[in-house]
Coordinates of C-alpha atoms in Angstrom, one line a residue:
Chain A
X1 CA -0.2 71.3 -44.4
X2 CA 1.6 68.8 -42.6
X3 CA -0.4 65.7 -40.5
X4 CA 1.3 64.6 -37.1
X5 CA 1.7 61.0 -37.4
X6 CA 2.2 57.8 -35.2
X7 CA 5.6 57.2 -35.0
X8 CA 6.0 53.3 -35.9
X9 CA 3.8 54.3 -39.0
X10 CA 6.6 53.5 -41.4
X11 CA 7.5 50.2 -40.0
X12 CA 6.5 47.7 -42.2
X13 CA 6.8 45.1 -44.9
X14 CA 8.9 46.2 -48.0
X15 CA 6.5 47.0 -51.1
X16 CA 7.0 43.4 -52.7
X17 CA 7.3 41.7 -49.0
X18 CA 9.7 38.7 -49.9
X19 CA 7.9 37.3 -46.2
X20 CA 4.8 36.9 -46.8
X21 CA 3.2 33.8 -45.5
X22 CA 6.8 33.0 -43.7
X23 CA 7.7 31.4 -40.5
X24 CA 9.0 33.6 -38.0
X25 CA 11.1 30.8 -36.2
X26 CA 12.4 33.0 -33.1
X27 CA 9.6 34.9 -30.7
X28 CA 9.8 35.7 -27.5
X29 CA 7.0 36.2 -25.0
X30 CA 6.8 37.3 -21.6
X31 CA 4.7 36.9 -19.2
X32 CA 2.6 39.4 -18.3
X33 CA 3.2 40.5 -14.7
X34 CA 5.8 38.2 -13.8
X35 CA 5.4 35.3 -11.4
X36 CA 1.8 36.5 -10.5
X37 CA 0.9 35.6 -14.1
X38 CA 1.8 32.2 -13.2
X39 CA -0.3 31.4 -9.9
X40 CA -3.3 30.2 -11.0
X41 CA -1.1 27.3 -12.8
X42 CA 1.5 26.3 -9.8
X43 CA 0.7 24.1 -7.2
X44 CA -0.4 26.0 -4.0
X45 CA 2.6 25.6 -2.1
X46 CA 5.3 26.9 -4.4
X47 CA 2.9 29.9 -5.1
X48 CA 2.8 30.5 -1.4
X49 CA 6.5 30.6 -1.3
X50 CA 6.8 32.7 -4.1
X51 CA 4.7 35.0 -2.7
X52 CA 6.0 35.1 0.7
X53 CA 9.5 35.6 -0.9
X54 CA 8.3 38.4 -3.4
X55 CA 9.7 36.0 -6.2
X56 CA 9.0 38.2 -9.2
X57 CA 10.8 36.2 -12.3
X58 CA 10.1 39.1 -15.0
X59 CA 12.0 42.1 -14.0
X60 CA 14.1 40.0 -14.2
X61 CA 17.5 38.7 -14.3
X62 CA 20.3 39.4 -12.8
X63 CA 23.7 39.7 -14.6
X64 CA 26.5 41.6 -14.0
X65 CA 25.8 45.6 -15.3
X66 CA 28.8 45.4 -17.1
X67 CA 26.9 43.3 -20.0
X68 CA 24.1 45.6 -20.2
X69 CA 22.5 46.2 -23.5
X70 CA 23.1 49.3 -26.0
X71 CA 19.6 50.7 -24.8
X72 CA 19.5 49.3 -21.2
X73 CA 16.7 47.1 -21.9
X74 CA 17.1 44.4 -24.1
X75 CA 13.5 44.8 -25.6
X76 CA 12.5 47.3 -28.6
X77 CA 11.1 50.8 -27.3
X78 CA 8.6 50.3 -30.0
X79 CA 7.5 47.2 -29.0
X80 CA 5.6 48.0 -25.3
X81 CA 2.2 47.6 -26.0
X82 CA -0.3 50.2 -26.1
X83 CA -2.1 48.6 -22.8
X84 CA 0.5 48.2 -20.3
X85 CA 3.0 45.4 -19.5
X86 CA 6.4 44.2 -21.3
X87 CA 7.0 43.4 -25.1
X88 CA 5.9 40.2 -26.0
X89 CA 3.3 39.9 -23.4
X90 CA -0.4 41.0 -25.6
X91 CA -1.2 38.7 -27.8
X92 CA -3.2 41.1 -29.7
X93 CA -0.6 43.4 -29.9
X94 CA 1.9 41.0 -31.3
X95 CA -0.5 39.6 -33.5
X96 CA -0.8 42.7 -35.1
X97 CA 3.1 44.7 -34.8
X98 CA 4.7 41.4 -36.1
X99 CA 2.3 38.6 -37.3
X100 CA -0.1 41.0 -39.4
X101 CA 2.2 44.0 -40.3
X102 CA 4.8 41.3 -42.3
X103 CA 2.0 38.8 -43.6
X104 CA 3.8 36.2 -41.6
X105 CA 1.5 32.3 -41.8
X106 CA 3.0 31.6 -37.7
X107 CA 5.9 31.9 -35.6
X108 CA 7.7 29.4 -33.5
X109 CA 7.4 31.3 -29.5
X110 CA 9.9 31.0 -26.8
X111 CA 9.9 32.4 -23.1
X112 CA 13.5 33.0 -22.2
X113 CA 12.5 33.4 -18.1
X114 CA 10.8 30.1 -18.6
X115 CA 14.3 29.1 -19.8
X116 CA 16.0 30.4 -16.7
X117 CA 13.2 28.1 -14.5
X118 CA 14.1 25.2 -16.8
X119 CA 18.3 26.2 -16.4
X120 CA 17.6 25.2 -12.5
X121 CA 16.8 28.8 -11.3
X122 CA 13.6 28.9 -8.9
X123 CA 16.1 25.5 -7.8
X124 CA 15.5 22.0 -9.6
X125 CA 12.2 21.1 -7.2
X126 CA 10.5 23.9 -8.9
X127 CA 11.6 23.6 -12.0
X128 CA 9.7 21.6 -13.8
X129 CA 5.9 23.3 -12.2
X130 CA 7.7 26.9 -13.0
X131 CA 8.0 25.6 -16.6
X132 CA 4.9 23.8 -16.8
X133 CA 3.0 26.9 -15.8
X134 CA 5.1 29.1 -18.4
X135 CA 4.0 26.7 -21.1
X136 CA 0.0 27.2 -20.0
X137 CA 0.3 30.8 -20.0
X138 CA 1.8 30.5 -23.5
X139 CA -0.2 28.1 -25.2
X140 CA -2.9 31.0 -24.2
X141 CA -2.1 32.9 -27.5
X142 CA -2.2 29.4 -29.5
X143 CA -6.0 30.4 -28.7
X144 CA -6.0 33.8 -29.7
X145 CA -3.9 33.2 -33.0
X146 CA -3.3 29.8 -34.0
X147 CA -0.3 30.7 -35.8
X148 CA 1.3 31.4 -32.4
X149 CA 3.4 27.7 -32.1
X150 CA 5.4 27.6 -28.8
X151 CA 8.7 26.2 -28.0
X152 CA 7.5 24.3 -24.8
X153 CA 9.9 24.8 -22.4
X154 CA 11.4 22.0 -19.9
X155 CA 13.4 21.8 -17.2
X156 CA 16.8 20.7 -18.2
X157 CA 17.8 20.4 -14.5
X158 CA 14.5 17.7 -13.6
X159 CA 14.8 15.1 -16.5
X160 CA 11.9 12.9 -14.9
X161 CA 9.9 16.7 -14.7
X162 CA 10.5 17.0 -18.1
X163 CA 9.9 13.9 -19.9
X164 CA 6.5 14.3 -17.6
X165 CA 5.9 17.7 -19.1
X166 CA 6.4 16.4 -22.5
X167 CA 4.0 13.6 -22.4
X168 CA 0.8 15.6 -20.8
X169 CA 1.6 19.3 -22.9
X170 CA 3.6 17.8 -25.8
X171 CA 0.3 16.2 -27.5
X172 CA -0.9 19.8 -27.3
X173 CA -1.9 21.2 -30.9
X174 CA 0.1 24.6 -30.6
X175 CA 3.1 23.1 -29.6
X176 CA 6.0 22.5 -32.2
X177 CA 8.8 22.1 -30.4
X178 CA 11.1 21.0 -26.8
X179 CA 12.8 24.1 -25.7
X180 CA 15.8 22.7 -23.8
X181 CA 18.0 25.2 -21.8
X182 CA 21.1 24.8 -21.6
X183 CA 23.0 23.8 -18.7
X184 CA 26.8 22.8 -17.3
X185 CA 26.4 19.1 -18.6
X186 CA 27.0 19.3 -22.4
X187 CA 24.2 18.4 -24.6
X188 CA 25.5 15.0 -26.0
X189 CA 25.6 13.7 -22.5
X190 CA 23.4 10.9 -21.7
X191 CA 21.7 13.0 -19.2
X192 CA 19.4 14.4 -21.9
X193 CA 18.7 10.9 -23.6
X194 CA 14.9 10.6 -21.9
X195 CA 14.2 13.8 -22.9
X196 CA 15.3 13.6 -26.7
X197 CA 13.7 10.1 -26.3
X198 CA 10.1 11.5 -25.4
X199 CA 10.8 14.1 -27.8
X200 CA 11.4 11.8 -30.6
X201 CA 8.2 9.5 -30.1
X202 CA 5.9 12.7 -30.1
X203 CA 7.5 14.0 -33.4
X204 CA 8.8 17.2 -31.5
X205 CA 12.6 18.8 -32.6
X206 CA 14.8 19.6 -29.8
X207 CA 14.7 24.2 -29.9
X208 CA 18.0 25.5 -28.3
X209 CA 18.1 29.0 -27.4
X210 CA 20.4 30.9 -25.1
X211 CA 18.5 32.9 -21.9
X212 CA 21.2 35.3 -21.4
X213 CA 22.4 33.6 -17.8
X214 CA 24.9 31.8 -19.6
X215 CA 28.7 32.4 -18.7
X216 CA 27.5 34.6 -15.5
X217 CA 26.3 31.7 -12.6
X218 CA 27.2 28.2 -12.0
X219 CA 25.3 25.7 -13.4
X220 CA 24.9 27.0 -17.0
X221 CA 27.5 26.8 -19.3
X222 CA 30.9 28.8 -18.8
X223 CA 32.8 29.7 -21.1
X224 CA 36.0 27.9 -21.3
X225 CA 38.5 31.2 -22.6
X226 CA 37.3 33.2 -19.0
X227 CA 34.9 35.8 -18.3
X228 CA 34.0 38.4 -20.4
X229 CA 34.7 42.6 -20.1
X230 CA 31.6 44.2 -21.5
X231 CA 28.4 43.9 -24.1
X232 CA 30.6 43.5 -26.7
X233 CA 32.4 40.7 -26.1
X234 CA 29.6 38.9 -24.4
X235 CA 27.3 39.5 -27.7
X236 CA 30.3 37.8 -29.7
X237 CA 30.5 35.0 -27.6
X238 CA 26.9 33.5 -28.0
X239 CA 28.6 32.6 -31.8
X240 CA 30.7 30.0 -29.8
X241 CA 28.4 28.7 -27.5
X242 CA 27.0 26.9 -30.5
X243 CA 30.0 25.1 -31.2
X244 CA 29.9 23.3 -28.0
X245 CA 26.9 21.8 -28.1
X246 CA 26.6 20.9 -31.7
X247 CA 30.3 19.2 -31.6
X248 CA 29.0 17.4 -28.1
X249 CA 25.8 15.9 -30.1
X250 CA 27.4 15.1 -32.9
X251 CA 30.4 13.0 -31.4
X252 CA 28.4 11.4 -28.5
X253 CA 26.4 9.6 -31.7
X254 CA 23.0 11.6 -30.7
X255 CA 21.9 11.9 -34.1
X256 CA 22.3 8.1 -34.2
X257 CA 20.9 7.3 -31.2
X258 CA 17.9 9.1 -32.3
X259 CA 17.3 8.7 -35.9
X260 CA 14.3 10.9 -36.6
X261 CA 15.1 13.3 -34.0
X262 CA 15.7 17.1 -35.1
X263 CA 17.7 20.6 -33.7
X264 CA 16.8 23.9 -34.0
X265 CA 19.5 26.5 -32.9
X266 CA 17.8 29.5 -32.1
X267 CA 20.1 32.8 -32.1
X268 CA 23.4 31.0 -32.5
X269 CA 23.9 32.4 -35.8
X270 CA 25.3 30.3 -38.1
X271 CA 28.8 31.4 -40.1
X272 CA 30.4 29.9 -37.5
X273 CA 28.8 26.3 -38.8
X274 CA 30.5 26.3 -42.0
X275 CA 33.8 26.3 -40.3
X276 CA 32.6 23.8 -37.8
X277 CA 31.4 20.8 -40.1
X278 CA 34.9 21.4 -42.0
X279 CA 36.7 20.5 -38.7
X280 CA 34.0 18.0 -37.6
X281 CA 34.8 16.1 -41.3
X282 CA 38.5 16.2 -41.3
X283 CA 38.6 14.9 -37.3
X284 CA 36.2 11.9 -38.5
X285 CA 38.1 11.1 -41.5
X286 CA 41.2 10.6 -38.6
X287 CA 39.8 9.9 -35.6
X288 CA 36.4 7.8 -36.6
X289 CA 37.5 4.1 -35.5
X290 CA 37.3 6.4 -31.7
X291 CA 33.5 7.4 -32.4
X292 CA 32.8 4.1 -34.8
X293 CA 29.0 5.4 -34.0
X294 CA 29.2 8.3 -36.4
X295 CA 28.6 6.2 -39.6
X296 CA 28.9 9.3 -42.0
X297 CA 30.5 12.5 -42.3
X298 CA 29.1 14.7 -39.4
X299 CA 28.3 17.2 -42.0
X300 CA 26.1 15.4 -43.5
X301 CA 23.5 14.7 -40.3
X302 CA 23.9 18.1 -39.5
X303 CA 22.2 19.1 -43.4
X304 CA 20.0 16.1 -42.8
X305 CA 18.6 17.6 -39.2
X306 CA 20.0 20.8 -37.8
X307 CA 19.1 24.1 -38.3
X308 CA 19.8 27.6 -37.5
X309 CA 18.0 30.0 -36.9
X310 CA 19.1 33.3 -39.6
X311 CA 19.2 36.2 -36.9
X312 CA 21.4 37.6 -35.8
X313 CA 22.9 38.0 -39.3
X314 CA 26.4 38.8 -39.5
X315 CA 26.3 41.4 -42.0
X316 CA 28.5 41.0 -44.8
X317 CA 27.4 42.3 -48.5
X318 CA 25.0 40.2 -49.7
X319 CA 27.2 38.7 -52.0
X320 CA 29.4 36.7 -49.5
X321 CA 25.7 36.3 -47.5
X322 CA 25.0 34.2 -50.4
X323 CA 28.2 32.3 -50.8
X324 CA 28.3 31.3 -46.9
X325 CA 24.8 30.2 -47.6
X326 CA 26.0 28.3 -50.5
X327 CA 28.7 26.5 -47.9
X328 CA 26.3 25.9 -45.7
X329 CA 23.4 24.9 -47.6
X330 CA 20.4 26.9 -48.0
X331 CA 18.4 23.8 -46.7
X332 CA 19.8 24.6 -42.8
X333 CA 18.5 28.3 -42.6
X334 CA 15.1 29.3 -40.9
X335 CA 13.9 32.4 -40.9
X336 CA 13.8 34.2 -37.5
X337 CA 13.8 37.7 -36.4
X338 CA 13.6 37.5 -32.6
X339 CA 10.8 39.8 -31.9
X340 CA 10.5 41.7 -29.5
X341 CA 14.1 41.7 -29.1
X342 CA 16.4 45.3 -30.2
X343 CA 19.0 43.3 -32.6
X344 CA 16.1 41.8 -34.7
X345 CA 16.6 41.1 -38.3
X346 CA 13.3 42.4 -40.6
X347 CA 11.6 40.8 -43.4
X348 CA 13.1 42.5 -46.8
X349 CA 16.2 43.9 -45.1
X350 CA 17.6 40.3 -45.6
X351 CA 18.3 37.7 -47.8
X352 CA 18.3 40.5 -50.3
X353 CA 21.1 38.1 -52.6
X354 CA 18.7 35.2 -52.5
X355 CA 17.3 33.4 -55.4
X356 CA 13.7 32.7 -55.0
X357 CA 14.2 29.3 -54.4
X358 CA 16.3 30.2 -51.7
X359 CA 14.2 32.1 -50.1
X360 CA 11.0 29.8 -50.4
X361 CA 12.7 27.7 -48.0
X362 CA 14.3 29.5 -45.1
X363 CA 11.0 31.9 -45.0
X364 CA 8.9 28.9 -45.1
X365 CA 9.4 25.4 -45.8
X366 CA 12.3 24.4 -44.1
X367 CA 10.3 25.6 -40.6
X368 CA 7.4 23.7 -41.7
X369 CA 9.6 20.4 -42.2
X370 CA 11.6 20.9 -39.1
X371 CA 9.0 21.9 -36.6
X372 CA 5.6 19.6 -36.2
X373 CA 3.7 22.3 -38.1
Chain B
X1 CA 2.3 81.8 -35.3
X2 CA 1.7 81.1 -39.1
X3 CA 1.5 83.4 -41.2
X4 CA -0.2 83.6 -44.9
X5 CA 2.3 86.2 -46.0
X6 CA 5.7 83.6 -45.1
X7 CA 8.4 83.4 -47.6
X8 CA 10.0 79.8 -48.7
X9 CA 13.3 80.0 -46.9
X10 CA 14.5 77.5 -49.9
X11 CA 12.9 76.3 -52.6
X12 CA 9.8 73.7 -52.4
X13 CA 10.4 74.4 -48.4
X14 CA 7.3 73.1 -46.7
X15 CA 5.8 75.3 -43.5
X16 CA 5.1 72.5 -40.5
X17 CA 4.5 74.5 -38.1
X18 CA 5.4 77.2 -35.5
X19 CA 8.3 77.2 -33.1
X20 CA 6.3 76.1 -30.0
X21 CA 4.7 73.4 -31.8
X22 CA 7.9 71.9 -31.0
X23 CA 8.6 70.5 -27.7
X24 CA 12.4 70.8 -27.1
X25 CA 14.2 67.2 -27.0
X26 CA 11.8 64.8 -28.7
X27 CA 11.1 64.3 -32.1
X28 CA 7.6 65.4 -33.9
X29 CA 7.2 63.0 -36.7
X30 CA 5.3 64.6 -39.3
X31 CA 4.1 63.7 -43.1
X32 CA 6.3 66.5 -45.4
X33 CA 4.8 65.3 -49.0
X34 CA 4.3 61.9 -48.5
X35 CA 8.1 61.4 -46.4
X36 CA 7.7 60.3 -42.5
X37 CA 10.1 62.2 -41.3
X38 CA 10.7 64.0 -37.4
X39 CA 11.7 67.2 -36.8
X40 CA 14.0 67.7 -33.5
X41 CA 14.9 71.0 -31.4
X42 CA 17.8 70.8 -29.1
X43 CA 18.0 72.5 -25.8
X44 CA 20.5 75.0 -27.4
X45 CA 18.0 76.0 -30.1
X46 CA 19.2 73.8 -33.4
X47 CA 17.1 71.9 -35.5
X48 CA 17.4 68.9 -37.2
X49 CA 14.9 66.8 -39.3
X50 CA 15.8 62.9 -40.1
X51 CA 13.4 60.6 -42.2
X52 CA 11.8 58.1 -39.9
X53 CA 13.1 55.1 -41.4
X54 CA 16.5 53.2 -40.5
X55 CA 18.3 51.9 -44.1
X56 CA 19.7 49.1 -42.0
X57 CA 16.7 46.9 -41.2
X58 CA 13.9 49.7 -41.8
X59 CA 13.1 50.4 -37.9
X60 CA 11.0 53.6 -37.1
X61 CA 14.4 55.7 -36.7
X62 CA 12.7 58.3 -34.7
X63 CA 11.7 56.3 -32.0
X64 CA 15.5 56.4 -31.4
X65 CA 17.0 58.3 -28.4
X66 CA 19.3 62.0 -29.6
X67 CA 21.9 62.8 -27.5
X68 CA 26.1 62.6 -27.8
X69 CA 28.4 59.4 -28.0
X70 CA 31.9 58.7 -27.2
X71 CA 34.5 59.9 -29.8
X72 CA 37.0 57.0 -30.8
X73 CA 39.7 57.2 -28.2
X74 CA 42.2 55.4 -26.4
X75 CA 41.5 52.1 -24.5
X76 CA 39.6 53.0 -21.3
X77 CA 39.7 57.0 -22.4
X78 CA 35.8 58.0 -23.0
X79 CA 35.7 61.3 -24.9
X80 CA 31.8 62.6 -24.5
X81 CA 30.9 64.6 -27.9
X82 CA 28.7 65.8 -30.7
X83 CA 25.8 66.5 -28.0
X84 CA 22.5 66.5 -29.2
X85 CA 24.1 65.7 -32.8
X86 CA 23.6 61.7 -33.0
X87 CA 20.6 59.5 -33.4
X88 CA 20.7 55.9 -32.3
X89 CA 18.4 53.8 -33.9
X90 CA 16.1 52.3 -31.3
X91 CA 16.4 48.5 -33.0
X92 CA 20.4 48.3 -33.0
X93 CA 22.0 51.2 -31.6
X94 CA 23.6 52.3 -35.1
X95 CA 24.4 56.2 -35.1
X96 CA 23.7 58.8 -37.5
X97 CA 25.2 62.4 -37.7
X98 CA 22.1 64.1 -37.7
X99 CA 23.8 67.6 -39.0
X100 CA 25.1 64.8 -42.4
X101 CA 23.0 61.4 -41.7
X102 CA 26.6 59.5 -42.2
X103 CA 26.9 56.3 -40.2
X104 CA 29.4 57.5 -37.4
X105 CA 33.2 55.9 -36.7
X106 CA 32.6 52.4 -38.3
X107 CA 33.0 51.2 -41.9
X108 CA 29.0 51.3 -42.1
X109 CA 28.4 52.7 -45.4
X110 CA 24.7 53.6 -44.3
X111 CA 23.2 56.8 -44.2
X112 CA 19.5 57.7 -42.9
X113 CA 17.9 60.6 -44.4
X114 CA 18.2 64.1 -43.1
X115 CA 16.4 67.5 -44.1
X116 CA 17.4 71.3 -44.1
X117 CA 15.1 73.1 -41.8
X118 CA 15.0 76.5 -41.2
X119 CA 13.3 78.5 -38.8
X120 CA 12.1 82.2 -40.1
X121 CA 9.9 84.4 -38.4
X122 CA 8.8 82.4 -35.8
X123 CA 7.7 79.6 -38.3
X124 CA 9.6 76.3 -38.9
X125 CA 10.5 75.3 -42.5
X126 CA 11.5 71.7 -44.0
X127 CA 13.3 70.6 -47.1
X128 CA 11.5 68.0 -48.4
X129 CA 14.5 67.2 -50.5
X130 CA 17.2 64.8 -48.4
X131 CA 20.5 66.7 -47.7
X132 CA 23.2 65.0 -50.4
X133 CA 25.4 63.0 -49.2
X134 CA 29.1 64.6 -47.7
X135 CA 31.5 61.9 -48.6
X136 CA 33.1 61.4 -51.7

């Protein structure tokens, strides 16, 4: 006779899980019921005109329809927990659909509305107290799991706010990492400096991720070839939004400036990286007595301290995966599957090419030696 | 209703129930020796039965909404078709033929499982043996 069973059931980690004990370096959490979630942490009179206004931040972002996602919802069907409220917001639930079911040793936690308070939008006043208040909300599952590590969040609009933030939470155990939004001013610009400065002294890498407001209001970075027609095209274009800002850091002498500080791009992808060191190299070999502060081959700081995050992966066989590794270097690759998102990338349906070497160090070690694990 | 006295339909077929065990437009996923795999019922009485597994990056496949898609067309032309004949994986949208469990209109060479299923006598039959593949 046949047993009716649950339907996630055969969801899981591939019989010799290549993942386990890995680093999940891209999770996203909500919170619970929004803006409510965050009261108890904001100061009384921004909560009052949050709650006069009906602010709800998690329902919760408006972009034009046009760029709506294959399912509507952005967020896995198979990922609502059990008890009520949005993916990513039960720390018991995540613990066990992602952090249990692969065997993963932590994961590196992100809040992309946090990210839209940080990108200037509850306005630049609130902006650093809306992202202070995400950050305590978060660094709750640090105390349910310890292998929950957050990408604190900062305003990128509030510089003084931020470097304040970074000094009281950044000394916090569960924290691994500044998540700066991005924003209009390009990322090499000396804007940032006091925030990669107070980054730097507390040992923390700079965590890039995009919060989906990007190319669709003022104030966050437009793309320079237009707007963009529908999902498709929009999806694409988060592959040159990295561009940009790693060609802005790298040319502005950032990774000089700042000798011990580190970047993780989070959902960038990263074939597009291969091509852009190539161009970075050949315009320095040129062009370097106009930058004299770029002392080597720009190639070479990004190896030394960026790296990518691996999903989305662009999915050729997984014999040119390999060789676009091979250009890239297997040393810039951290494993991340952007739970609880509907394009994630799974343990054992990647890397499948990889020696074991390989895969030792973008499951595991390169995280470890890029966030403050 | 089962009943003791049922015939196979095919060989190895495996009895999972009766017809109104079956809630029309959802998938029951069930355990056929040892495969997850659901079994669907359109509104216009066909049955499919896909293994609850994606190939691409192993999502519960039957989590996934059936319905129809757009056939390939001309720029701004939408042709609705093949209603109640495609799965789309819940994780990444890919579709699956459900009648073949081919990858539909890309050069994606993956193909989800998918099961014969007969109905006979007011009781529904799977094949626990995957349908073979349709392409060359």
């Amino acid at each position: 006779m046949t047993d009716v069973i649950d339907a996630n059931s055969s969801r899981g980690a591939a019989p010799n899980n290549p993942a386990v004990g890995a680093i999940d370096t891209d999770v996203h959490i909500y919170a619970p019921e929004g803006m409510k979630s965050l009261y108890p942490y904001l100061p009384a009179g921004l909560r009052k005109t949050f709650e006069m206004r009906g602010t709800t931040a998690s329902g919760y972002i408006w972009v034009p329809q046009k760029y709506d996602f294959p399912h509507g919802d952005r967020r896995r069907v198979d990922t609502f927990p059990p008890g009520g409220g949005p993916p990513g917001s039960d720390p018991k639930f995540a613990q066990a659909d992602l952090l249990d079911r692969y065997a993963f040793s932590g994961c590196v936690m992100s809040s992309l509305e946090a990210g839209l308070a940080g990108q200037g939008f509850f306005g630049v006043d609130a902006s650093s107290a809306v992202c202070a208040a995400y950050n305590k909300v978060a660094l709750e599952w640090y105390e349910v799991d310890k292998r929950f590590r957050l990408a604190m969040v900062v305003s990128s609009v509030d510089v003084e706010g931020a470097v304040a933030e970074i000094k009281s939470m950044g000394k916090h155990p569960g924290v691994v990492a500044v998540y700066v939004p991005l924003t209009s001013v390009p990322l090499g610009n000396k804007h940032f400096y006091p925030i990669f400065a107070a980054a730097q002294e507390m040992d923390l890498p700079i965590f890039l991720h995009i919060t989906a407001a990007e190319f669709t209001h003022q104030g966050v970075p437009m793309a320079p070839f237009g707007t963009m027609e529908n999902f498709s095209e929009r999806r694409v274009s988060y592959a040159f939004l990295g561009p940009p800002v790693l060609n802005s850091l790298m040319f502005n002498g950032v990774f000089e400036r700042f000798p011990k500080l580190k970047f993780a791009f989070a959902e960038f992808g990263f074939s597009w990286a291969v091509g852009l060191m190539c161009r970075m190299d050949a315009t320095w070999r040129f062009a370097r007595a106009g930058t004299p502060w770029v002392k080597r081959p720009p190639s070479e700081y990004v190896r030394e301290r960026v790296r990518f995050g691996t999903q989305p992966m662009d999915d050729p066989s997984p014999e040119d995966m390999s060789k676009l590794i091979s250009l890239l270097g297997p040393e810039c690759l951290m494993f991340s599957t952007d739970y609880p998102h509907w394009d994630l990338d799974a343990p054992g349906h990647i890397l499948s090419g990889e020696s074991d070497e390989t895969k030792r160090m973008i499951y595991r070690t390169n995280a470890q030696e890029t966030f403050r694990w | 209703m089962v009943t003791a006295s049922s015939q196979a339909p095919m060989p190895n077929g495996v009895m999972v129930g009766g017809i109104d065990d079956f809630p029309v437009g959802e998938f029951k996923i069930l355990d056929v020796k040892g495969r997850e795999i659901g079994v669907y019922r359109t509104t216009d009485g066909r049955w499919f039965a896909a293994r609850n597994l994606c190939p691409h990056r192993g999502a519960p496949l039957c989590r996934g909404s059936v319905g129809a898609t757009m056939l390939p067309s001309d720029p701004m032309e939408f042709i609705v078709g093949m209603d109640q004949e495609v799965v789309r994986c819940p994780w990444h949208a890919l579709e699956f033929d459900l009648k073949t469990g081919e990858s539909l209109f890309t050069d994606s060479t993956l193909r989800i499982g998918v099961h014969n299923v007969v109905v006979q006598d007011g009781n529904v039959w799977v094949d626990p043996r995957p349908k073979p593949s349709t392409r060359n």
